Coordinates of C-alpha atoms and ligand atoms in Angstrom, one line a residue:
M1 CA -0.1 0.0 -0.2
A2 CA 1.4 3.5 -1.4
N3 CA 2.6 5.5 2.2
V4 CA 1.9 8.7 1.1
A5 CA -1.9 9.5 0.4
T6 CA -1.0 13.3 1.3
R7 CA 1.4 16.2 0.9
N8 CA 2.3 15.7 4.6
S9 CA 2.5 12.4 5.1
Y10 CA 4.6 12.0 1.5
Q11 CA 7.5 9.8 2.1
N12 CA 10.3 9.1 -1.2
N13 CA 10.3 5.5 -2.1
N14 CA 7.3 4.6 -4.2
I15 CA 6.9 3.5 -7.7
I16 CA 4.2 3.6 -9.5
L17 CA 2.7 2.7 -12.7
G18 CA 1.4 4.3 -15.7
I19 CA -0.9 4.2 -18.9
E20 CA -0.9 6.2 -22.0
S21 CA -4.2 5.2 -24.0
T22 CA -5.3 8.4 -25.6
A23 CA -4.6 8.4 -29.1
H24 CA -2.4 6.0 -31.5
T25 CA 0.2 4.3 -28.3
L26 CA -0.2 2.1 -25.9
G27 CA 2.0 3.2 -23.0
V28 CA 2.7 1.2 -19.8
A29 CA 6.0 2.8 -17.6
I30 CA 6.8 1.9 -14.5
V31 CA 8.6 5.1 -12.5
S32 CA 10.1 5.6 -9.1
D33 CA 11.0 8.9 -6.8
N34 CA 14.3 7.6 -6.1
P35 CA 16.8 6.5 -8.7
P36 CA 16.8 4.8 -11.3
Y37 CA 13.7 6.8 -12.0
I38 CA 12.6 4.7 -15.6
L39 CA 12.1 1.1 -14.7
A40 CA 10.4 0.5 -17.8
D41 CA 9.1 1.7 -20.7
V42 CA 6.4 -0.2 -23.0
R43 CA 4.7 1.5 -26.0
Y44 CA 2.6 -0.4 -28.6
K45 CA 2.2 1.8 -31.5
Y46 CA -1.1 2.0 -33.9
V47 CA -0.5 2.6 -37.6
P48 CA -3.0 2.4 -39.8
Q49 CA -2.2 0.8 -43.0
K50 CA -3.9 3.4 -44.6
G51 CA -6.4 7.0 -44.2
G52 CA -6.2 8.4 -40.4
I53 CA -6.7 6.7 -37.1
L54 CA -10.0 4.9 -36.5
P55 CA -11.2 5.1 -33.2
R56 CA -12.6 1.8 -33.0
E57 CA -9.3 0.3 -34.4
V58 CA -6.8 2.0 -32.0
A59 CA -9.6 0.6 -29.1
Q60 CA -9.1 -2.8 -30.4
F61 CA -5.5 -3.2 -31.1
F62 CA -5.0 -1.4 -27.5
S63 CA -7.2 -4.8 -26.3
L64 CA -5.2 -7.1 -27.6
N65 CA -2.0 -5.7 -26.4
A66 CA -3.0 -4.4 -23.3
G67 CA -2.1 -7.6 -21.0
R68 CA 1.2 -8.2 -22.4
A69 CA 2.3 -4.5 -21.7
V70 CA 1.6 -4.5 -18.6
S71 CA 3.7 -8.1 -17.9
E72 CA 6.4 -6.8 -20.2
A73 CA 6.7 -3.6 -18.1
L74 CA 6.4 -5.1 -15.0
E75 CA 9.6 -7.9 -16.1
Q76 CA 11.9 -4.8 -17.3
A77 CA 11.5 -3.8 -13.6
G78 CA 11.5 -6.6 -12.5
L79 CA 8.7 -6.0 -10.0
D80 CA 5.8 -8.2 -8.5
P81 CA 2.9 -6.8 -8.9
R82 CA 2.3 -6.0 -5.2
E83 CA 5.4 -3.9 -4.8
L84 CA 3.1 -1.1 -6.7
D85 CA 2.5 1.5 -4.8
A86 CA 0.0 3.1 -7.7
I87 CA -1.8 3.1 -10.7
A88 CA -1.6 6.6 -13.4
V89 CA -4.1 6.8 -15.9
A90 CA -4.4 10.0 -18.4
L91 CA -8.1 10.2 -18.4
G92 CA -8.0 12.7 -21.5
P93 CA -8.1 14.7 -23.6
G94 CA -8.1 12.2 -26.3
L95 CA -9.7 9.8 -28.4
G96 CA -13.0 8.0 -26.5
P97 CA -12.5 4.6 -27.5
A98 CA -8.9 4.2 -26.9
L99 CA -9.4 6.2 -23.6
R100 CA -11.5 3.6 -22.1
V101 CA -9.2 0.7 -22.5
G102 CA -6.6 2.5 -20.8
A103 CA -8.7 3.5 -17.7
T104 CA -10.2 0.1 -17.9
I105 CA -6.4 -1.3 -17.0
G106 CA -6.4 1.3 -14.5
R107 CA -9.6 1.0 -12.6
A108 CA -8.9 -3.2 -12.4
L109 CA -5.4 -2.7 -11.4
A110 CA -6.1 -0.3 -8.8
T111 CA -8.6 -1.8 -7.4
H112 CA -7.1 -5.6 -7.3
L113 CA -4.0 -4.4 -6.0
R114 CA -5.8 -1.8 -3.4
I115 CA -3.8 0.7 -4.4
P116 CA -4.6 4.6 -5.3
L117 CA -6.1 5.3 -8.8
I118 CA -4.3 8.8 -9.7
G119 CA -6.2 10.5 -13.0
V120 CA -3.5 12.2 -15.3
N121 CA -4.2 14.5 -17.5
H122 CA -2.4 13.8 -20.8
A123 CA -1.8 17.6 -21.9
I124 CA -0.7 18.1 -18.4
A125 CA 2.1 15.1 -18.7
H126 CA 3.8 15.9 -21.8
L127 CA 4.9 19.7 -19.5
E128 CA 5.8 17.7 -16.5
I129 CA 7.8 15.2 -19.1
A130 CA 9.8 18.0 -20.9
R131 CA 10.5 19.6 -17.2
A132 CA 12.1 16.6 -15.7
L133 CA 14.0 15.7 -18.4
T134 CA 15.3 19.2 -18.9
G135 CA 15.6 21.1 -16.2
L136 CA 14.3 23.5 -17.4
L137 CA 11.9 24.2 -14.6
D138 CA 9.5 27.1 -15.4
P139 CA 9.5 28.1 -18.9
V140 CA 7.2 29.1 -21.5
F141 CA 6.3 25.9 -23.7
L142 CA 5.5 25.3 -27.0
Y143 CA 3.2 22.2 -27.3
V144 CA 2.5 20.7 -30.2
S145 CA 1.2 17.2 -31.1
G146 CA -1.4 15.1 -33.3
G147 CA -4.3 16.2 -31.5
N148 CA -2.5 19.6 -29.5
T149 CA -1.3 23.6 -30.8
T150 CA -0.9 25.2 -27.2
V151 CA 1.5 28.2 -26.1
T152 CA 1.2 27.6 -21.8
S153 CA 2.9 28.6 -19.3
H154 CA 2.6 28.2 -15.2
V155 CA 1.1 31.2 -13.6
G156 CA -0.8 31.2 -10.0
G157 CA -1.1 27.3 -9.7
Y158 CA -2.8 26.3 -13.0
Y159 CA -0.3 26.0 -16.5
R160 CA -2.4 29.2 -18.1
V161 CA -2.8 28.8 -21.9
F162 CA -1.4 32.1 -24.0
G163 CA -1.9 30.6 -27.6
E164 CA -3.5 27.8 -28.9
T165 CA -5.2 26.6 -32.3
L166 CA -8.3 27.6 -33.2
D167 CA -9.2 24.6 -35.5
I168 CA -6.9 21.3 -35.8
A169 CA -3.9 20.7 -34.3
L170 CA -0.3 21.2 -36.1
G171 CA 0.9 17.6 -35.9
N172 CA -2.7 16.8 -37.6
A173 CA -2.7 19.5 -40.0
L174 CA 1.1 18.0 -41.1
D175 CA 0.1 14.3 -41.2
T176 CA -3.4 15.5 -43.3
F177 CA -1.1 17.4 -45.6
A178 CA 0.9 14.4 -45.7
R179 CA -1.9 11.5 -46.5
E180 CA -4.4 13.5 -49.2
S181 CA -1.0 14.8 -51.4
G182 CA 0.6 11.5 -51.3
I183 CA 3.5 11.6 -49.8
A184 CA 2.8 9.8 -47.1
P185 CA 2.5 7.1 -44.8
P186 CA 4.8 6.8 -43.6
Y187 CA 4.2 10.3 -42.1
V188 CA 7.8 10.0 -39.3
K189 CA 10.8 7.9 -41.0
G190 CA 14.2 8.6 -39.1
G191 CA 13.1 11.4 -36.8
R192 CA 12.2 13.2 -39.6
H193 CA 8.1 14.2 -40.6
A194 CA 7.4 13.1 -44.6
I195 CA 7.1 17.1 -45.3
D196 CA 10.4 17.0 -44.4
Y197 CA 12.0 14.6 -46.8
C198 CA 9.6 16.2 -49.1
A199 CA 10.6 20.3 -48.9
E200 CA 14.6 19.3 -49.3
N201 CA 14.7 21.1 -52.5
G202 CA 11.5 23.4 -52.3
A203 CA 11.3 26.7 -52.2
F204 CA 8.6 29.7 -50.8
I205 CA 5.8 30.2 -52.8
E206 CA 3.3 33.1 -52.1
E207 CA 0.4 30.8 -52.7
L208 CA -0.5 29.9 -49.1
P209 CA -2.2 31.9 -46.5
Y210 CA -0.1 32.6 -43.2
T211 CA -3.5 32.8 -40.6
V212 CA -1.9 34.2 -36.5
K213 CA -5.8 35.8 -35.1
G214 CA -3.8 37.6 -31.8
Q215 CA -2.4 34.8 -29.3
D216 CA -4.1 32.0 -32.0
V217 CA -3.2 30.3 -34.8
S218 CA -5.4 27.9 -37.5
F219 CA -4.3 25.5 -39.9
S220 CA -7.4 24.6 -41.7
G221 CA -6.9 27.4 -44.1
L222 CA -3.3 27.0 -45.0
L223 CA -4.8 23.3 -45.3
T224 CA -7.4 23.3 -48.2
A225 CA -5.1 26.0 -50.2
S226 CA -1.9 23.7 -49.8
L227 CA -3.6 21.1 -51.7
R228 CA -5.4 23.5 -54.3
A229 CA -2.4 24.4 -55.0
L230 CA -1.0 20.8 -56.1
K231 CA -3.9 20.7 -58.3
K232 CA -3.4 23.9 -59.5
G233 CA 0.2 22.4 -60.7
Y234 CA 2.4 23.6 -58.0
K235 CA 5.4 21.5 -57.2
I236 CA 4.8 19.4 -54.3
E237 CA 8.5 20.2 -53.3
D238 CA 7.8 24.0 -53.2
V239 CA 4.4 23.1 -51.2
C240 CA 5.8 21.1 -48.5
Y241 CA 8.3 23.8 -47.8
T242 CA 5.7 26.7 -48.0
F243 CA 3.1 24.9 -45.9
R244 CA 6.3 23.5 -43.4
E245 CA 7.6 27.7 -42.9
I246 CA 4.5 28.9 -42.5
A247 CA 3.0 26.5 -40.4
Y248 CA 6.0 26.4 -37.9
S249 CA 6.7 29.9 -38.0
S250 CA 3.1 31.0 -37.0
V251 CA 3.8 28.9 -34.0
V252 CA 6.8 30.4 -32.9
E253 CA 5.4 33.9 -33.5
V254 CA 2.7 33.2 -30.4
T255 CA 5.4 31.6 -28.4
E256 CA 7.7 34.5 -28.7
R257 CA 4.9 37.2 -27.8
G258 CA 3.9 34.5 -25.1
L259 CA 7.5 35.2 -23.9
A260 CA 7.7 38.9 -24.4
H261 CA 4.5 39.0 -22.0
I262 CA 5.1 37.0 -19.4
G263 CA 8.5 37.9 -19.0
K264 CA 9.9 34.3 -18.4
K265 CA 13.0 33.3 -19.8
Q266 CA 12.9 30.1 -20.5
V267 CA 11.2 28.0 -23.9
L268 CA 10.3 24.6 -24.0
T269 CA 9.3 22.4 -26.6
T270 CA 7.4 19.0 -26.1
G271 CA 4.6 16.7 -28.3
G272 CA 5.3 15.2 -31.1
V273 CA 5.8 17.7 -33.4
A274 CA 8.7 19.1 -30.6
A275 CA 11.1 16.1 -32.8
S276 CA 11.2 18.7 -35.8
D277 CA 14.6 20.4 -36.1
L278 CA 13.6 22.9 -38.1
L279 CA 11.3 23.8 -35.4
N280 CA 13.7 23.4 -32.9
W281 CA 15.9 25.9 -34.8
K282 CA 13.2 28.7 -35.2
L283 CA 12.4 28.4 -31.5
E284 CA 16.4 28.6 -30.2
K285 CA 16.9 31.6 -32.6
M286 CA 13.8 33.3 -30.9
S287 CA 14.8 32.5 -27.8
E288 CA 18.1 33.7 -28.3
A289 CA 16.5 37.1 -29.2
H290 CA 15.5 37.3 -25.8
N291 CA 18.2 36.5 -23.6
A292 CA 16.0 33.3 -22.6
K293 CA 17.4 29.7 -22.6
F294 CA 16.1 27.7 -25.2
K295 CA 15.8 23.6 -24.7
R296 CA 14.0 20.5 -26.4
I297 CA 12.5 17.9 -25.0
P298 CA 14.5 14.4 -26.1
K299 CA 13.0 12.8 -29.4
R300 CA 12.5 10.0 -27.4
Y301 CA 9.8 11.7 -25.1
A302 CA 8.5 13.9 -27.5
G303 CA 5.6 11.6 -28.8
D304 CA 2.8 9.9 -26.3
N305 CA 4.3 7.6 -23.4
G306 CA 3.6 5.8 -20.5
V307 CA 6.6 7.4 -18.8
M308 CA 4.7 10.5 -18.8
I309 CA 2.2 9.5 -17.3
A310 CA 3.4 7.3 -14.6
L311 CA 5.7 10.7 -13.4
T312 CA 2.9 13.0 -13.5
G313 CA 1.5 10.4 -12.0
L314 CA 4.3 10.2 -8.6
L315 CA 3.9 14.3 -8.5
S316 CA 0.0 14.2 -8.0
L317 CA 0.9 11.8 -5.3
K318 CA 3.2 13.5 -4.0
Y319 CA 1.1 16.5 -3.1
G320 CA -2.3 14.7 -2.7
V321 CA -4.2 15.5 -6.0
G322 CA -5.7 13.5 -8.5
I323 CA -6.5 10.8 -6.3
V324 CA -10.0 9.1 -8.1
E325 CA -11.8 6.1 -6.8
P326 CA -11.9 3.7 -9.5
R327 CA -15.8 3.6 -9.9
R328 CA -15.7 7.1 -10.7
A329 CA -12.4 7.3 -12.8
Y330 CA -14.2 8.4 -15.9
I331 CA -12.5 9.9 -19.0
R332 CA -13.0 13.2 -20.6
Q333 CA -12.5 13.3 -24.1
R334 CA -12.2 17.1 -24.1
W335 CA -10.0 18.2 -20.8
R336 CA -8.4 21.4 -20.9
L337 CA -5.3 21.5 -19.0
D338 CA -5.9 25.1 -17.7
R339 CA -8.2 23.0 -15.9
V340 CA -6.0 21.0 -13.5
P341 CA -4.1 22.4 -10.3
V342 CA -0.9 21.6 -10.7
P343 CA 0.5 22.3 -6.7
W344 CA 3.9 20.6 -7.4
F345 CA 5.4 23.4 -9.3
P346 CA 8.3 23.8 -9.7
D347 CA 9.2 20.5 -7.9
T348 CA 9.8 17.9 -10.2
I349 CA 12.0 14.2 -10.4
P350 CA 15.0 15.6 -11.8
L351 CA 15.0 12.8 -14.6
W352 CA 17.8 14.8 -16.5
R353 CA 20.0 13.5 -13.9
Y354 CA 19.9 10.1 -14.8
T355 CA 18.6 9.4 -18.2
V356 CA 20.8 8.2 -20.2
N357 CA 20.2 8.7 -24.3
A358 CA 17.2 10.0 -23.8
Ligands
AMP401 P1 2.0 12.8 -30.3 O1 0.6 13.2 -30.5 O2 2.3 13.8 -29.1 O3 2.4 11.4 -29.9 O4 2.5 13.5 -31.5 C1 2.4 12.9 -32.7 C2 2.8 13.8 -33.8 O5 3.8 14.3 -33.9 C3 2.7 13.3 -35.4 O6 1.6 14.8 -36.0 C4 3.1 13.1 -36.3 O7 3.4 13.3 -37.6 C5 4.1 14.2 -34.8 N1 5.6 14.3 -35.3 C6 6.5 13.0 -35.0 N2 7.4 13.5 -35.4 C7 7.9 14.9 -36.1 C8 8.8 15.4 -36.8 N3 10.3 14.5 -37.1 N4 8.5 16.5 -37.3 C9 7.6 17.0 -37.5 N5 6.0 16.0 -36.6 C10 6.7 14.8 -36.0
MG402 MG1 0.7 13.4 -27.1

């Protein structure tokens, strides 16, 4: 049984199993608050044969692999299930059918082992793993993934949103463009996106719209105009180059204004699209101009994974938040990150000190 429940009674030496199942990746990881921190990191990634993600197919893939993923994680960590102190599960935001698989495993494990179940917000977990792996503890974040595009920073107990997408997320825009233009799948190969390969010999064209409204960005107009430009006969490499240039510049613009406004001195990227070298290069240049320190999340942890859920669960446990009764552990498909109290901030678990080859 966990030797913790509240902040005051918290003692180190907790081991937590985290489950991620919000979108395409089923992740099961085990994290401890004593080094070595990451004891297991198992991932099963659903890759559609063609087209986009079908929620029901993902859920089926997750269900088929769930038991194996949990046993493999315990085996990697060399642990008996009874040695776990808590279970953390991402309850949202994400795809309903996919979330339900993770929630079901989480409820079953916590109930069976009689240990606390902690509901974790997936977006917050992307932020926390970036802090823990880089040691930039109080940054302005650019969080860009398949389902999210958000500029955020911790102010007054919460991560506040200082800009976001008005329609589709950056990763979704990149992937949809890649699919509809015929350059993908695969969307990502060798750590680079299909659009990067396509843009290699491209040049900027004036045809495509750049949309920043106040602090928010929008990609659906860019997506439509890009596909139309291809039909009109523009070269694919030029459209790829311009699409990528506009999409990345617009998020860097809102990050820059957020940074200037909030007055912090650190910039940190996280989420799947944070694997992009070009995006990080742009952010680095922008940060230099503001004398802010810039870091990117290590590629291996940019995309969805169970470690970030376990880590956030551990921080929640330490500060006595997020514990849910298994029968009330409902999924929340549109759970916004700015609704979640973050009392542990700026505390973290210093993964950066011990994680090699992250
Ligand atoms: P996540 O939802 O956080 O797992 O992130 C997945 C998204 O990251 C997908 O839209 C991917 O296409 C995108 N992504 C992964 N690697 C890269 C890369 N090197 N450059 C740009 N986008 C990427
Ligand atoms: Mg994600």
